[in-house]
Amino acid sequence: MAKIRMTTPLVEMDGDEMTRILWQQIKDYLIIPFVDLNTEYYDLGLPYRDETDDKVTVEAAEAIKKYGVGVKCATITPNAARVEEYNLKQMWKSPNGTIRAILDGTVFRAPVTVKGVDPLVPTWTQPIVIARHAYGDIYKCTETKVEAGSKAELVITAPDGTQKVLPVHTYKADGIAMGMHNMDNSIESFARSCFNYALDTKMSIMFGAKDTISKVYDHRFKDVFNEVFEKEYKAKFEEAGISYDYYLIDDAVQRVMKSKGGFIWACKNYDGDVMSDMVASAFGSLAMMSSVLVSPDGNYEFEAAHGTVTRHYYKYLKGEETSTNPIATIFAWTGALAKRGELDGNQELVDFAKKLEKASLDTIEAGVMTGDLYLVSTLENKTKVSSKDFLLAIQERLNAQI
Ligand code: NAP
Ligand code: MG
């Protein structure tokens, strides 16, 4: 059988530890036998990031802007212990943070559902997609401890030098204070990414914030979403038969819990951080979650939502067999290949990606799974296998389909 050709390269970003091992195995067993893989390779593994003073991360992000689609392996965000372990020149920043800052986008996270792994919320029969704003708020804040007797004020200096001084608090006791910000253009990109994704997936979308309490800050998010929707998306949504609604975040939460799923929940940065972990774990496993960063000018970066699975990697280094779940990393590849195929009008590549996803999920539903799923699956006949045997079982099904 002739391999599927690719006209445009995918930006491939390799990573660290257990996921780096899985990365190579996924390519060897599930992609290269079927696709004439065309990638521009960037090694974001920590040793090479250190060697290039992290320039490789910036180059990879620029390449995504050039080609439009990238696929990223999980990477270590170094802390003090990693600086020692890898003898680093410095404590490099999070590659995800660097890439997000360059692409300016929104992260969409959707649970991958299978028979036998039931959501903890029984009404959730379809996935709930979290759309997380990836800029600002407490992630770019300035904060401090404050001594009793102090006064905190917010000072805004205009371009002409005039100052607006707003009282925050007069402290009778010791306390804390924080200043944070966001920008209209970042909120606008967030809104556009959300609405484009809704149109792409034909799913309705809701956005929740706390505008009743935060009458300027959160209210600005609500207003920007409404303005962008009314001006640019209302007609397209009507045509697609989907809706956009804003709810107070409390109302949004109760709607989510009582829903059937099958929609997008747009969240401010912090809400999205916390709620995506809640939704992922309620759907079964961190490794059963797809994740894609969508930029407002139409660039896509696919990744796994979990980390490098360090605990398993140390076992692997000791020569022990590990049963690490590769689904999120496989879905990063299939998401990227399908998007590449879609943009290039390469239907064969799109079809291949769908077949690989189906073969992966069929394998789990046939009872062959990794340890994390074995613990929670309600299937009667189930077998726990190593990562490698799991990938080989998927390969067998894929071969049968092709
Ligand atoms: P982690 O790699 O997500 O793993 C935490 C635990 O979750 C694992 O020990 C394992 O539990 C379970 N787990 C996660 N993924 C799994 C999978 N595919 N299959 C089976 N079990 C899985 O998080 P971490 O250990 O806190 O972080 C490790 C490194 O990853 C850190 O250096 C961090 O900087 C980095 N990180 C990177 C990203 C990214 O690049 N997107 C995201 C988060 C963290 P058991 O041990 O119970 O089996
Ligand atoms: Mg989190």
Tab-separated table of C-alpha atoms and ligand atoms in Angstrom:
chain	number	residue	atom	x	y	z
A	1	MET	CA	0.000	0.000	0.000
A	2	ALA	CA	1.327	3.451	-0.924
A	3	LYS	CA	1.861	5.810	1.986
A	4	ILE	CA	-0.293	8.940	2.280
A	5	ARG	CA	1.551	11.993	0.955
A	6	MET	CA	1.708	15.331	2.788
A	7	THR	CA	2.109	18.556	0.808
A	8	THR	CA	2.852	20.978	3.668
A	9	PRO	CA	5.016	20.163	6.695
A	10	LEU	CA	3.634	19.909	10.200
A	11	VAL	CA	5.585	21.702	12.907
A	12	GLU	CA	6.719	18.872	15.191
A	13	MET	CA	7.807	19.804	18.720
A	14	ASP	CA	9.413	16.951	20.635
A	15	GLY	CA	9.421	17.004	24.434
A	16	ASP	CA	10.611	15.308	27.598
A	17	GLU	CA	10.642	12.158	29.714
A	18	MET	CA	7.927	9.506	29.346
A	19	THR	CA	6.008	11.482	26.757
A	20	ARG	CA	9.171	11.757	24.616
A	21	ILE	CA	9.399	7.948	24.638
A	22	LEU	CA	5.698	7.667	23.712
A	23	TRP	CA	6.163	10.325	21.018
A	24	GLN	CA	8.734	8.210	19.161
A	25	GLN	CA	6.703	4.996	19.580
A	26	ILE	CA	3.524	6.660	18.286
A	27	LYS	CA	5.406	7.805	15.192
A	28	ASP	CA	7.096	4.428	14.687
A	29	TYR	CA	4.045	2.208	15.196
A	30	LEU	CA	1.063	4.326	14.214
A	31	ILE	CA	2.080	7.053	11.766
A	32	ILE	CA	5.232	6.360	9.738
A	33	PRO	CA	3.997	2.935	8.464
A	34	PHE	CA	0.992	4.697	6.890
A	35	VAL	CA	1.972	8.304	6.186
A	36	ASP	CA	4.932	9.740	4.329
A	37	LEU	CA	5.400	12.003	7.330
A	38	ASN	CA	6.494	15.520	6.439
A	39	THR	CA	7.443	17.558	9.509
A	40	GLU	CA	9.705	20.435	10.415
A	41	TYR	CA	11.258	19.127	13.618
A	42	TYR	CA	11.983	21.230	16.708
A	43	ASP	CA	13.472	19.573	19.764
A	44	LEU	CA	11.845	21.218	22.787
A	45	GLY	CA	13.352	18.618	25.104
A	46	LEU	CA	14.913	20.422	28.058
A	47	PRO	CA	18.589	19.679	27.160
A	48	TYR	CA	18.220	21.288	23.716
A	49	ARG	CA	16.197	24.225	25.049
A	50	ASP	CA	19.065	24.841	27.451
A	51	GLU	CA	21.689	24.452	24.720
A	52	THR	CA	19.913	27.028	22.500
A	53	ASP	CA	19.081	29.424	25.365
A	54	ASP	CA	15.431	28.534	24.713
A	55	LYS	CA	15.593	30.029	21.197
A	56	VAL	CA	14.292	26.741	19.806
A	57	THR	CA	10.934	27.354	21.533
A	58	VAL	CA	10.568	30.763	19.894
A	59	GLU	CA	11.603	29.314	16.501
A	60	ALA	CA	9.005	26.569	16.852
A	61	ALA	CA	6.259	29.108	17.618
A	62	GLU	CA	7.327	31.200	14.610
A	63	ALA	CA	7.186	28.058	12.449
A	64	ILE	CA	3.588	27.445	13.577
A	65	LYS	CA	2.780	30.972	12.398
A	66	LYS	CA	4.403	30.155	9.054
A	67	TYR	CA	2.792	26.752	8.419
A	68	GLY	CA	-0.404	27.082	10.491
A	69	VAL	CA	-0.345	23.735	12.302
A	70	GLY	CA	1.912	22.316	15.008
A	71	VAL	CA	1.935	19.280	17.274
A	72	LYS	CA	3.671	19.424	20.643
A	73	CYS	CA	4.861	16.780	23.082
A	74	ALA	CA	4.640	17.518	26.815
A	75	THR	CA	7.689	19.363	28.122
A	76	ILE	CA	9.276	20.005	31.498
A	77	THR	CA	8.741	23.475	32.939
A	78	PRO	CA	11.897	23.681	35.016
A	79	ASN	CA	11.854	24.458	38.741
A	80	ALA	CA	14.859	24.601	41.093
A	81	ALA	CA	15.119	20.792	41.264
A	82	ARG	CA	15.183	20.513	37.458
A	83	VAL	CA	17.903	23.172	37.196
A	84	GLU	CA	20.055	20.858	39.290
A	85	GLU	CA	18.916	17.607	37.636
A	86	TYR	CA	19.672	18.905	34.116
A	87	ASN	CA	22.474	21.271	35.102
A	88	LEU	CA	20.641	24.158	33.388
A	89	LYS	CA	22.051	27.614	32.602
A	90	GLN	CA	18.877	29.107	34.052
A	91	MET	CA	15.321	28.289	35.092
A	92	TRP	CA	13.773	28.550	31.602
A	93	LYS	CA	10.177	29.685	31.288
A	94	SER	CA	7.293	27.368	30.486
A	95	PRO	CA	7.425	26.539	26.741
A	96	ASN	CA	3.627	26.564	26.675
A	97	GLY	CA	3.640	30.092	28.087
A	98	THR	CA	6.200	31.221	25.485
A	99	ILE	CA	4.263	29.667	22.607
A	100	ARG	CA	0.915	31.043	23.838
A	101	ALA	CA	2.392	34.536	24.163
A	102	ILE	CA	3.610	34.403	20.531
A	103	LEU	CA	0.472	32.830	19.039
A	104	ASP	CA	-1.982	34.750	21.278
A	105	GLY	CA	-4.786	32.310	21.651
A	106	THR	CA	-7.303	30.265	23.468
A	107	VAL	CA	-6.813	26.707	24.692
A	108	PHE	CA	-9.637	24.267	23.960
A	109	ARG	CA	-9.765	21.100	26.035
A	110	ALA	CA	-12.211	18.295	25.298
A	111	PRO	CA	-12.568	14.956	27.070
A	112	VAL	CA	-12.123	11.838	24.938
A	113	THR	CA	-14.974	9.533	25.918
A	114	VAL	CA	-15.093	5.724	25.664
A	115	LYS	CA	-17.535	3.007	26.640
A	116	GLY	CA	-16.709	1.619	30.063
A	117	VAL	CA	-15.307	4.881	31.431
A	118	ASP	CA	-18.408	6.664	32.651
A	119	PRO	CA	-18.506	10.349	33.580
A	120	LEU	CA	-19.080	10.955	37.278
A	121	VAL	CA	-22.002	13.179	36.278
A	122	PRO	CA	-24.530	10.705	34.834
A	123	THR	CA	-26.286	13.221	32.539
A	124	TRP	CA	-23.066	14.076	30.674
A	125	THR	CA	-23.565	11.937	27.562
A	126	GLN	CA	-21.500	14.227	25.312
A	127	PRO	CA	-18.151	15.934	25.936
A	128	ILE	CA	-17.941	19.402	27.462
A	129	VAL	CA	-15.237	21.514	25.840
A	130	ILE	CA	-13.499	24.109	27.990
A	131	ALA	CA	-12.216	27.197	26.166
A	132	ARG	CA	-9.664	28.886	28.380
A	133	HIS	CA	-8.399	32.417	27.840
A	134	ALA	CA	-4.622	32.054	27.982
A	135	TYR	CA	-3.591	35.627	28.832
A	136	GLY	CA	-3.542	37.892	31.879
A	137	ASP	CA	-5.548	38.170	35.132
A	138	ILE	CA	-3.795	36.543	38.096
A	139	TYR	CA	-1.280	34.844	35.734
A	140	LYS	CA	0.306	38.248	35.075
A	141	CYS	CA	-0.382	39.934	38.415
A	142	THR	CA	1.651	41.933	40.885
A	143	GLU	CA	1.013	41.034	44.506
A	144	THR	CA	2.400	41.834	47.895
A	145	LYS	CA	1.979	41.424	51.628
A	146	VAL	CA	0.825	44.577	53.388
A	147	GLU	CA	1.631	45.690	56.923
A	148	ALA	CA	-1.073	46.964	59.322
A	149	GLY	CA	-1.495	50.749	59.127
A	150	SER	CA	-0.670	50.832	55.393
A	151	LYS	CA	-2.870	52.183	52.645
A	152	ALA	CA	-3.147	50.509	49.233
A	153	GLU	CA	-4.039	52.574	46.146
A	154	LEU	CA	-4.331	51.843	42.448
A	155	VAL	CA	-2.438	54.427	40.367
A	156	ILE	CA	-3.005	54.708	36.607
A	157	THR	CA	-0.637	57.049	34.757
A	158	ALA	CA	-2.034	58.243	31.411
A	159	PRO	CA	0.214	58.832	28.341
A	160	ASP	CA	0.171	62.593	29.135
A	161	GLY	CA	1.371	61.919	32.671
A	162	THR	CA	-1.885	62.680	34.480
A	163	GLN	CA	-2.656	60.244	37.261
A	164	LYS	CA	-5.810	58.606	38.494
A	165	VAL	CA	-5.505	57.362	42.082
A	166	LEU	CA	-8.120	54.868	43.284
A	167	PRO	CA	-8.318	53.751	46.904
A	168	VAL	CA	-8.042	49.980	47.423
A	169	HIS	CA	-7.957	49.567	51.203
A	170	THR	CA	-6.728	51.069	54.439
A	171	TYR	CA	-5.272	48.240	56.515
A	172	LYS	CA	-6.121	48.088	60.234
A	173	ALA	CA	-4.385	44.682	60.317
A	174	ASP	CA	-1.688	42.915	58.280
A	175	GLY	CA	-2.942	41.726	54.903
A	176	ILE	CA	-2.327	41.271	51.204
A	177	ALA	CA	-2.932	43.182	47.966
A	178	MET	CA	-2.865	42.360	44.243
A	179	GLY	CA	-2.991	44.269	40.955
A	180	MET	CA	-3.881	42.542	37.696
A	181	HIS	CA	-4.818	43.460	34.162
A	182	ASN	CA	-6.150	42.358	30.834
A	183	MET	CA	-6.437	44.027	27.423
A	184	ASP	CA	-9.343	44.584	25.076
A	185	ASN	CA	-7.450	43.147	22.104
A	186	SER	CA	-6.602	39.961	23.996
A	187	ILE	CA	-10.238	39.539	25.090
A	188	GLU	CA	-11.336	40.179	21.499
A	189	SER	CA	-8.975	37.444	20.215
A	190	PHE	CA	-10.267	35.144	22.936
A	191	ALA	CA	-13.844	35.793	21.817
A	192	ARG	CA	-12.991	35.286	18.123
A	193	SER	CA	-11.105	32.035	18.802
A	194	CYS	CA	-14.125	30.780	20.769
A	195	PHE	CA	-16.644	31.723	18.089
A	196	ASN	CA	-14.476	30.259	15.283
A	197	TYR	CA	-14.094	27.011	17.208
A	198	ALA	CA	-17.857	26.872	17.785
A	199	LEU	CA	-18.439	27.283	14.038
A	200	ASP	CA	-15.742	24.666	13.229
A	201	THR	CA	-17.282	22.083	15.557
A	202	LYS	CA	-20.932	23.159	15.172
A	203	MET	CA	-21.337	23.402	18.941
A	204	SER	CA	-23.129	26.110	20.883
A	205	ILE	CA	-21.072	28.155	23.311
A	206	MET	CA	-21.597	29.858	26.622
A	207	PHE	CA	-19.380	32.260	28.507
A	208	GLY	CA	-19.506	32.868	32.237
A	209	ALA	CA	-17.969	35.655	34.330
A	210	LYS	CA	-18.749	37.569	37.525
A	211	ASP	CA	-19.987	40.862	36.116
A	212	THR	CA	-22.412	41.529	38.976
A	213	ILE	CA	-19.532	41.839	41.443
A	214	SER	CA	-16.761	42.975	39.105
A	215	LYS	CA	-18.745	45.739	37.419
A	216	VAL	CA	-15.861	47.029	35.294
A	217	TYR	CA	-13.317	44.206	34.888
A	218	ASP	CA	-15.506	41.144	34.331
A	219	HIS	CA	-18.145	43.358	32.767
A	220	ARG	CA	-15.612	44.346	30.097
A	221	PHE	CA	-15.243	40.635	29.144
A	222	LYS	CA	-19.012	40.324	28.844
A	223	ASP	CA	-19.270	43.480	26.699
A	224	VAL	CA	-16.379	42.542	24.392
A	225	PHE	CA	-17.867	39.079	23.793
A	226	ASN	CA	-21.244	40.630	22.978
A	227	GLU	CA	-19.755	43.279	20.664
A	228	VAL	CA	-17.654	40.750	18.713
A	229	PHE	CA	-20.594	38.348	18.492
A	230	GLU	CA	-23.145	40.912	17.304
A	231	LYS	CA	-20.791	42.464	14.771
A	232	GLU	CA	-19.029	39.443	13.291
A	233	TYR	CA	-20.693	36.161	14.186
A	234	LYS	CA	-24.428	36.469	14.748
A	235	ALA	CA	-25.420	35.685	11.152
A	236	LYS	CA	-22.899	32.817	10.836
A	237	PHE	CA	-24.208	31.271	14.068
A	238	GLU	CA	-27.809	31.471	12.845
A	239	GLU	CA	-26.782	29.782	9.618
A	240	ALA	CA	-24.948	27.016	11.516
A	241	GLY	CA	-27.880	26.550	13.912
A	242	ILE	CA	-25.806	27.172	17.048
A	243	SER	CA	-26.085	29.747	19.818
A	244	TYR	CA	-23.998	32.021	22.029
A	245	ASP	CA	-25.157	32.912	25.547
A	246	TYR	CA	-23.606	34.805	28.415
A	247	TYR	CA	-24.379	33.728	31.997
A	248	LEU	CA	-23.237	34.841	35.381
A	249	ILE	CA	-20.546	32.257	36.298
A	250	ASP	CA	-22.698	30.816	39.134
A	251	ASP	CA	-25.536	30.256	36.698
A	252	ALA	CA	-23.108	28.776	34.153
A	253	VAL	CA	-21.892	26.209	36.715
A	254	GLN	CA	-25.352	24.946	37.569
A	255	ARG	CA	-26.227	24.732	33.867
A	256	VAL	CA	-23.081	22.675	33.217
A	257	MET	CA	-23.878	20.225	36.020
A	258	LYS	CA	-27.432	19.674	34.770
A	259	SER	CA	-26.510	19.564	31.068
A	260	LYS	CA	-26.149	16.652	28.660
A	261	GLY	CA	-22.804	18.060	27.461
A	262	GLY	CA	-22.090	18.735	23.802
A	263	PHE	CA	-21.228	22.429	24.106
A	264	ILE	CA	-18.296	24.797	24.664
A	265	TRP	CA	-17.817	26.547	27.989
A	266	ALA	CA	-15.677	29.664	27.597
A	267	CYS	CA	-13.850	30.578	30.810
A	268	LYS	CA	-11.601	33.377	31.975
A	269	ASN	CA	-8.000	32.283	32.558
A	270	TYR	CA	-8.314	31.126	36.189
A	271	ASP	CA	-11.787	29.637	35.798
A	272	GLY	CA	-10.544	27.688	32.764
A	273	ASP	CA	-7.478	26.392	34.591
A	274	VAL	CA	-9.550	25.001	37.446
A	275	MET	CA	-12.668	23.945	35.542
A	276	SER	CA	-10.740	22.013	32.855
A	277	ASP	CA	-9.159	19.852	35.577
A	278	MET	CA	-12.589	19.320	37.129
A	279	VAL	CA	-14.203	18.403	33.814
A	280	ALA	CA	-11.270	16.132	32.778
A	281	SER	CA	-11.264	14.182	36.025
A	282	ALA	CA	-15.057	13.913	36.055
A	283	PHE	CA	-14.778	12.366	32.567
A	284	GLY	CA	-12.242	9.727	33.755
A	285	SER	CA	-8.528	10.529	33.268
A	286	LEU	CA	-6.097	13.346	32.553
A	287	ALA	CA	-4.800	11.256	29.662
A	288	MET	CA	-8.282	11.165	28.064
A	289	MET	CA	-8.322	14.832	27.144
A	290	SER	CA	-7.460	16.522	23.877
A	291	SER	CA	-6.017	20.016	23.880
A	292	VAL	CA	-5.542	22.567	21.121
A	293	LEU	CA	-4.424	26.175	21.120
A	294	VAL	CA	-6.253	28.198	18.461
A	295	SER	CA	-4.944	31.642	17.573
A	296	PRO	CA	-7.232	34.376	16.239
A	297	ASP	CA	-5.465	34.385	12.864
A	298	GLY	CA	-6.113	30.688	12.392
A	299	ASN	CA	-2.992	28.882	13.642
A	300	TYR	CA	-3.369	25.608	15.528
A	301	GLU	CA	-1.143	23.934	18.085
A	302	PHE	CA	-2.185	20.450	19.254
A	303	GLU	CA	-0.804	18.968	22.495
A	304	ALA	CA	-1.576	16.616	25.374
A	305	ALA	CA	-3.086	18.326	28.415
A	306	HIS	CA	-1.020	16.302	30.902
A	307	GLY	CA	2.665	16.583	31.772
A	308	THR	CA	5.709	14.413	31.035
A	309	VAL	CA	4.629	11.689	33.523
A	310	THR	CA	7.912	11.805	35.417
A	311	ARG	CA	7.051	9.026	37.875
A	312	HIS	CA	6.589	6.549	35.031
A	313	TYR	CA	9.764	7.761	33.291
A	314	TYR	CA	11.927	7.000	36.314
A	315	LYS	CA	10.494	3.458	36.301
A	316	TYR	CA	11.199	3.221	32.576
A	317	LEU	CA	14.819	4.294	33.169
A	318	LYS	CA	15.184	1.433	35.669
A	319	GLY	CA	14.149	-0.930	32.890
A	320	GLU	CA	10.650	-1.513	34.266
A	321	GLU	CA	7.697	-1.771	31.919
A	322	THR	CA	5.282	1.169	32.164
A	323	SER	CA	1.606	1.376	31.356
A	324	THR	CA	1.388	5.072	30.485
A	325	ASN	CA	-1.684	6.138	28.541
A	326	PRO	CA	-0.701	7.583	25.111
A	327	ILE	CA	-4.245	8.637	24.063
A	328	ALA	CA	-3.822	12.388	24.633
A	329	THR	CA	-0.558	12.344	22.642
A	330	ILE	CA	-2.090	10.223	19.853
A	331	PHE	CA	-4.991	12.689	19.681
A	332	ALA	CA	-2.538	15.590	19.474
A	333	TRP	CA	-1.097	13.908	16.345
A	334	THR	CA	-4.474	13.038	14.836
A	335	GLY	CA	-5.799	16.550	15.514
A	336	ALA	CA	-2.761	18.060	13.795
A	337	LEU	CA	-2.780	15.636	10.838
A	338	ALA	CA	-6.517	16.158	10.297
A	339	LYS	CA	-6.179	19.952	10.442
A	340	ARG	CA	-3.186	19.818	8.053
A	341	GLY	CA	-5.245	17.638	5.704
A	342	GLU	CA	-8.222	19.979	5.943
A	343	LEU	CA	-6.129	23.071	5.160
A	344	ASP	CA	-4.359	21.323	2.260
A	345	GLY	CA	-7.498	19.712	0.824
A	346	ASN	CA	-5.887	16.307	1.567
A	347	GLN	CA	-8.898	14.133	2.380
A	348	GLU	CA	-6.810	10.962	2.621
A	349	LEU	CA	-4.869	12.455	5.503
A	350	VAL	CA	-8.071	13.583	7.260
A	351	ASP	CA	-9.523	10.076	6.866
A	352	PHE	CA	-6.348	8.476	8.202
A	353	ALA	CA	-6.475	10.639	11.342
A	354	LYS	CA	-10.103	9.627	11.964
A	355	LYS	CA	-9.237	5.939	11.460
A	356	LEU	CA	-6.375	6.176	13.937
A	357	GLU	CA	-8.665	7.784	16.530
A	358	LYS	CA	-11.265	5.094	15.971
A	359	ALA	CA	-8.686	2.277	16.206
A	360	SER	CA	-7.419	3.768	19.494
A	361	LEU	CA	-10.848	4.029	21.091
A	362	ASP	CA	-11.977	0.629	19.729
A	363	THR	CA	-8.942	-0.936	21.403
A	364	ILE	CA	-9.968	0.458	24.794
A	365	GLU	CA	-13.592	-0.503	24.259
A	366	ALA	CA	-12.443	-4.043	23.409
A	367	GLY	CA	-10.954	-4.177	26.916
A	368	VAL	CA	-7.271	-3.570	26.131
A	369	MET	CA	-6.093	-0.553	28.133
A	370	THR	CA	-3.387	1.138	30.187
A	371	GLY	CA	-3.281	1.136	33.995
A	372	ASP	CA	-5.034	4.466	34.571
A	373	LEU	CA	-8.131	3.307	32.669
A	374	TYR	CA	-7.957	-0.243	34.036
A	375	LEU	CA	-8.563	1.260	37.483
A	376	VAL	CA	-11.791	3.038	36.479
A	377	SER	CA	-13.208	1.028	33.558
A	378	THR	CA	-16.494	-0.771	34.230
A	379	LEU	CA	-15.886	-3.295	31.387
A	380	GLU	CA	-16.082	-6.893	32.628
A	381	ASN	CA	-13.332	-8.290	30.412
A	382	LYS	CA	-10.418	-5.925	30.655
A	383	THR	CA	-6.664	-6.368	30.440
A	384	LYS	CA	-3.964	-3.972	31.602
A	385	VAL	CA	-1.146	-3.775	29.069
A	386	SER	CA	2.137	-1.871	28.726
A	387	SER	CA	2.229	1.320	26.639
A	388	LYS	CA	4.038	-0.551	23.877
A	389	ASP	CA	1.563	-3.441	23.777
A	390	PHE	CA	-1.293	-0.942	23.802
A	391	LEU	CA	0.194	0.865	20.782
A	392	LEU	CA	0.740	-2.452	18.997
A	393	ALA	CA	-2.895	-3.426	19.651
A	394	ILE	CA	-3.984	-0.121	18.093
A	395	GLN	CA	-1.669	-0.764	15.144
A	396	GLU	CA	-3.302	-4.143	14.540
A	397	ARG	CA	-6.760	-2.540	14.374
A	398	LEU	CA	-5.509	0.257	12.184
A	399	ASN	CA	-3.996	-2.268	9.770
A	400	ALA	CA	-7.307	-4.082	9.623
A	401	GLN	CA	-9.130	-0.810	8.813
A	402	ILE	CA	-6.710	0.317	6.073
B	1	NAP	P1	1.878	14.739	34.924
B	1	NAP	O1	3.029	14.458	34.051
B	1	NAP	O2	0.621	15.117	34.243
B	1	NAP	O3	1.613	13.448	35.814
B	1	NAP	C1	0.945	13.460	37.045
B	1	NAP	C2	0.364	12.073	37.316
B	1	NAP	O4	-0.826	11.929	36.554
B	1	NAP	C3	1.241	10.922	36.890
B	1	NAP	O5	2.194	10.597	37.866
B	1	NAP	C4	0.230	9.837	36.638
B	1	NAP	O6	-0.299	9.295	37.849
B	1	NAP	C5	-0.917	10.620	36.013
B	1	NAP	N1	-0.784	10.731	34.557
B	1	NAP	C6	-0.593	11.861	33.811
B	1	NAP	N2	-0.558	11.563	32.524
B	1	NAP	C7	-0.721	10.224	32.422
B	1	NAP	C8	-0.764	9.308	31.338
B	1	NAP	N3	-0.615	9.731	30.066
B	1	NAP	N4	-0.943	7.987	31.597
B	1	NAP	C9	-1.105	7.550	32.847
B	1	NAP	N5	-1.074	8.373	33.935
B	1	NAP	C10	-0.875	9.685	33.711
B	1	NAP	O7	2.221	15.902	35.936
B	1	NAP	P2	3.499	16.131	36.888
B	1	NAP	O8	4.102	14.825	37.292
B	1	NAP	O9	3.022	17.071	37.895
B	1	NAP	O10	4.514	16.903	35.979
B	1	NAP	C11	5.626	16.292	35.315
B	1	NAP	C12	6.321	17.297	34.421
B	1	NAP	O11	5.430	17.688	33.393
B	1	NAP	C13	6.733	18.582	35.136
B	1	NAP	O12	8.105	18.818	34.867
B	1	NAP	C14	5.865	19.669	34.516
B	1	NAP	O13	6.583	20.858	34.351
B	1	NAP	C15	5.479	19.088	33.210
B	1	NAP	N6	4.159	19.508	32.677
B	1	NAP	C16	4.085	19.769	31.352
B	1	NAP	C17	2.872	20.084	30.758
B	1	NAP	C18	2.852	20.326	29.276
B	1	NAP	O14	3.858	20.382	28.639
B	1	NAP	N7	1.690	20.461	28.673
B	1	NAP	C19	1.719	20.130	31.523
B	1	NAP	C20	1.808	19.828	32.890
B	1	NAP	C21	3.042	19.511	33.455
B	1	NAP	P3	0.318	8.008	38.594
B	1	NAP	O15	1.682	8.383	38.996
B	1	NAP	O16	-0.631	7.842	39.730
B	1	NAP	O17	0.282	6.855	37.622
B	2	MG	MG	-4.722	23.428	36.184
